[in-house]
JSON list of C-alpha atoms and ligand atoms in Angstrom, two decimals:
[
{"chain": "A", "resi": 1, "resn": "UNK", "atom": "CA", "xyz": [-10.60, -61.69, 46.80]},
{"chain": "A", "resi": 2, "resn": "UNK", "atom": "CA", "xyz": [-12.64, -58.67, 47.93]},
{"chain": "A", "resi": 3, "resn": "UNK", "atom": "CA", "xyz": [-10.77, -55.15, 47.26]},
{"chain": "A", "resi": 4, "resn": "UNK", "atom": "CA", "xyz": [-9.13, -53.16, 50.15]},
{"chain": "A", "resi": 5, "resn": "UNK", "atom": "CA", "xyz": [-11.21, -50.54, 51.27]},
{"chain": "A", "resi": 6, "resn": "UNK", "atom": "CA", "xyz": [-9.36, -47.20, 51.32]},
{"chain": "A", "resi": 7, "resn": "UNK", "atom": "CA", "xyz": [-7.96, -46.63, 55.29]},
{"chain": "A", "resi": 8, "resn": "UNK", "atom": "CA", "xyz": [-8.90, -42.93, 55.34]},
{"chain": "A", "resi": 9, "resn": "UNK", "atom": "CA", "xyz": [-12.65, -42.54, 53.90]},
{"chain": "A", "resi": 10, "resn": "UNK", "atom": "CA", "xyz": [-13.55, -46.58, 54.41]},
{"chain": "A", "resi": 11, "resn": "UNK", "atom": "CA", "xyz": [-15.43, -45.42, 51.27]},
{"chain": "A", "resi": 12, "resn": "UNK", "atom": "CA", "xyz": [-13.29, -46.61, 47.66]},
{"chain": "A", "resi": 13, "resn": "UNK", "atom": "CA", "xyz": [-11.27, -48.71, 46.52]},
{"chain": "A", "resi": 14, "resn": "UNK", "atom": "CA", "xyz": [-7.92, -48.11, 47.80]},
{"chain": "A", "resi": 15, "resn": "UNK", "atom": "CA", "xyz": [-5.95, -47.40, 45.11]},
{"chain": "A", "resi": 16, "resn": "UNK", "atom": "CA", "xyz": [-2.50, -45.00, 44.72]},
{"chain": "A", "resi": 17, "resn": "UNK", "atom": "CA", "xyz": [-4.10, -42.39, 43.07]},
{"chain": "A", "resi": 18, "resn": "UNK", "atom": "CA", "xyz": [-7.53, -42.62, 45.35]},
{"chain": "A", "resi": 19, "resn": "UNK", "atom": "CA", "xyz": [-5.39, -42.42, 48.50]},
{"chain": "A", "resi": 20, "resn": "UNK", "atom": "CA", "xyz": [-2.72, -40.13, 47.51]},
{"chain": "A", "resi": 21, "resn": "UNK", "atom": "CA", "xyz": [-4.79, -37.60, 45.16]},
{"chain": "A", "resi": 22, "resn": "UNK", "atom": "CA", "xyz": [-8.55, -38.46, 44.82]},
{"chain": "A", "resi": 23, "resn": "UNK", "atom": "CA", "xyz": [-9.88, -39.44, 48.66]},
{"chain": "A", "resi": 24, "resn": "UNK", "atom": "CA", "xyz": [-11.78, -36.87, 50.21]},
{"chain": "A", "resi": 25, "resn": "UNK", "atom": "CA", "xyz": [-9.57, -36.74, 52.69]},
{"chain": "A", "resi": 26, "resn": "UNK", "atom": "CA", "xyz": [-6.45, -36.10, 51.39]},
{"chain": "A", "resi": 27, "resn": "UNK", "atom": "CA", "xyz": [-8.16, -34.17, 48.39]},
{"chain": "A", "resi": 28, "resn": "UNK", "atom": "CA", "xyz": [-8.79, -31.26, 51.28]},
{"chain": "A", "resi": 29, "resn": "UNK", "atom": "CA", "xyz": [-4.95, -31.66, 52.41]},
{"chain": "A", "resi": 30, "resn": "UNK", "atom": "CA", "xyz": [-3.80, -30.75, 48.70]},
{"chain": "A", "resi": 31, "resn": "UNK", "atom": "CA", "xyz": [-6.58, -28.21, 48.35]},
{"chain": "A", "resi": 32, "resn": "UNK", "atom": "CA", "xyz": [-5.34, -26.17, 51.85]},
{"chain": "A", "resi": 33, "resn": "UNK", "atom": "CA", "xyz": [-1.70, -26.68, 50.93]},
{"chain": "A", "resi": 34, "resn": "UNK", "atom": "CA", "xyz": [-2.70, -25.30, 46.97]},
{"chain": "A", "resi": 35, "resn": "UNK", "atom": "CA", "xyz": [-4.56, -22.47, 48.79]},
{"chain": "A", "resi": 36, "resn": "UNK", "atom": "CA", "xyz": [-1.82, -21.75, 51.29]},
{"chain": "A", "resi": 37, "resn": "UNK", "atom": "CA", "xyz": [1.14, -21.72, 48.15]},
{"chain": "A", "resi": 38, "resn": "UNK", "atom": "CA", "xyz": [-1.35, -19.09, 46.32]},
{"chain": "A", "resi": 39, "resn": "UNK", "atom": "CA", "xyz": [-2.27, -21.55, 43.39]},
{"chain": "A", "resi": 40, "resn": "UNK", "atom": "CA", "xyz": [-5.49, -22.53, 42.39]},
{"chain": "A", "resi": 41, "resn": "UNK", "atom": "CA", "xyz": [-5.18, -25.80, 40.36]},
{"chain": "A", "resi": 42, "resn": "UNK", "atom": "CA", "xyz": [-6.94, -29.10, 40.05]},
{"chain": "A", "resi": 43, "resn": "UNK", "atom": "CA", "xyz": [-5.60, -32.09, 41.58]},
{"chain": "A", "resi": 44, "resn": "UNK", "atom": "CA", "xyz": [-4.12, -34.05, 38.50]},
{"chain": "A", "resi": 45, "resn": "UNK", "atom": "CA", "xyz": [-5.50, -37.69, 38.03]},
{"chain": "A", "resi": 46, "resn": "UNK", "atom": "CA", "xyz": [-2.75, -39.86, 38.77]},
{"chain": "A", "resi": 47, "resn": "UNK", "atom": "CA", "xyz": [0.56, -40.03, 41.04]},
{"chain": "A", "resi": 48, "resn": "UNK", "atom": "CA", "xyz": [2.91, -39.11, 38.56]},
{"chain": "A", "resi": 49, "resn": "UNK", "atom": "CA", "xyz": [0.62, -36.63, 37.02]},
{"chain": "A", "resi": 50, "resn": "UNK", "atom": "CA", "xyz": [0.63, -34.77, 40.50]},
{"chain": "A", "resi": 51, "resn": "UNK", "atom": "CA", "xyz": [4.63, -35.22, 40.37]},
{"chain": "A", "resi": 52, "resn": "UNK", "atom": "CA", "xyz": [5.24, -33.38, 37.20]},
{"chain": "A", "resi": 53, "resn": "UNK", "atom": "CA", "xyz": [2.23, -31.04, 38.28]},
{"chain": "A", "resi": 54, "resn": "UNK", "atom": "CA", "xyz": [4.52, -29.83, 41.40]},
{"chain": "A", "resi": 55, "resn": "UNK", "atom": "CA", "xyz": [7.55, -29.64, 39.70]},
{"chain": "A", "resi": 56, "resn": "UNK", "atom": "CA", "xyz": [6.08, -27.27, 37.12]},
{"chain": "A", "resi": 57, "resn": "UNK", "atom": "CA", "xyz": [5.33, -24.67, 39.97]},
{"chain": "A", "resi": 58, "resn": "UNK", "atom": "CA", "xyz": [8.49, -23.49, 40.30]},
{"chain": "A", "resi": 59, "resn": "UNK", "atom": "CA", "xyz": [9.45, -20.82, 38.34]},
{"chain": "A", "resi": 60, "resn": "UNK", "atom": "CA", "xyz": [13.06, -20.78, 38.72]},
{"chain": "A", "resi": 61, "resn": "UNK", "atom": "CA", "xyz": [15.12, -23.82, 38.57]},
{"chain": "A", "resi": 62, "resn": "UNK", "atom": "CA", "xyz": [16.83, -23.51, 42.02]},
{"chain": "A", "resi": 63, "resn": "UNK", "atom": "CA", "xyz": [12.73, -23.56, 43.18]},
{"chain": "A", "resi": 64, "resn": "UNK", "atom": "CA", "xyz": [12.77, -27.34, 41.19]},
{"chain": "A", "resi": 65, "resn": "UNK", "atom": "CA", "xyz": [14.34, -29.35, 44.22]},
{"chain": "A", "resi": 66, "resn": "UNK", "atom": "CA", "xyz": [11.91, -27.40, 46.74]},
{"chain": "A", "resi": 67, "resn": "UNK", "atom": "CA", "xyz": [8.79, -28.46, 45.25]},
{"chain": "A", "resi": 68, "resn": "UNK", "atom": "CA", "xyz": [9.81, -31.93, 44.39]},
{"chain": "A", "resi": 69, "resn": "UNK", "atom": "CA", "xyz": [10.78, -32.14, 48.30]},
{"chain": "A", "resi": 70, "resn": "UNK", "atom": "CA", "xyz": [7.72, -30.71, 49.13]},
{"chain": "A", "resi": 71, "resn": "UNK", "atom": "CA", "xyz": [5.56, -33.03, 46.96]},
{"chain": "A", "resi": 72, "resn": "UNK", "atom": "CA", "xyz": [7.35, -36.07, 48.24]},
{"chain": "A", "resi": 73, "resn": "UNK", "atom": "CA", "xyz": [7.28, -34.96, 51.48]},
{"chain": "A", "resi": 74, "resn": "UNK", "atom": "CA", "xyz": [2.97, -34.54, 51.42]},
{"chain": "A", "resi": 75, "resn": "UNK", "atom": "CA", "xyz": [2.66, -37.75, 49.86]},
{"chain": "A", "resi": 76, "resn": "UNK", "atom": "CA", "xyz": [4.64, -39.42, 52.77]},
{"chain": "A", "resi": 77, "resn": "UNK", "atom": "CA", "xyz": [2.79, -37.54, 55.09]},
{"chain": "A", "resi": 78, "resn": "UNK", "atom": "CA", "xyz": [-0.45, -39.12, 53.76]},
{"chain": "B", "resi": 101, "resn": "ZN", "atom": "ZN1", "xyz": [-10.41, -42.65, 50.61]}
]
């Protein structure tokens, strides 16, 4: 059985973390939403990686819900 090519870039292996995180299509949509929030961080390696990446940007806890909303609402986006 040959692999699924990934839907976006037709390029890799399409894979959670490839399409959510790693394709270079969605890598520019986290990169202009880091840029636009005023961080500049490295996309972490897998999906839950990038989950408790987000959540760690808030620096209050009534900011915690926000950017779990946020995060879940990019990665249904993509
Ligand atoms: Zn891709």
């Amino acid at each position: 059985m040959e692999a699924v090519k990934c839907s976006l870039c037709g390029q890799n292996v399409e894979d959670n973390n490839h399409l959510f995180l790693h394709c270079s299509v969605t890598t520019k949509i986290w990169s202009m939403c880091f840029e636009w929030w005023g961080f500049s961080i490295a996309i972490a390696g897998s999906c839950w990686d990038s989950f408790i990446q987000h959540e760690s940007l808030a620096t209050k806890s009534s900011e915690r819900l926000g950017w779990i909303i946020v995060w879940f609402s990019l990665v249904l986006t993509i």
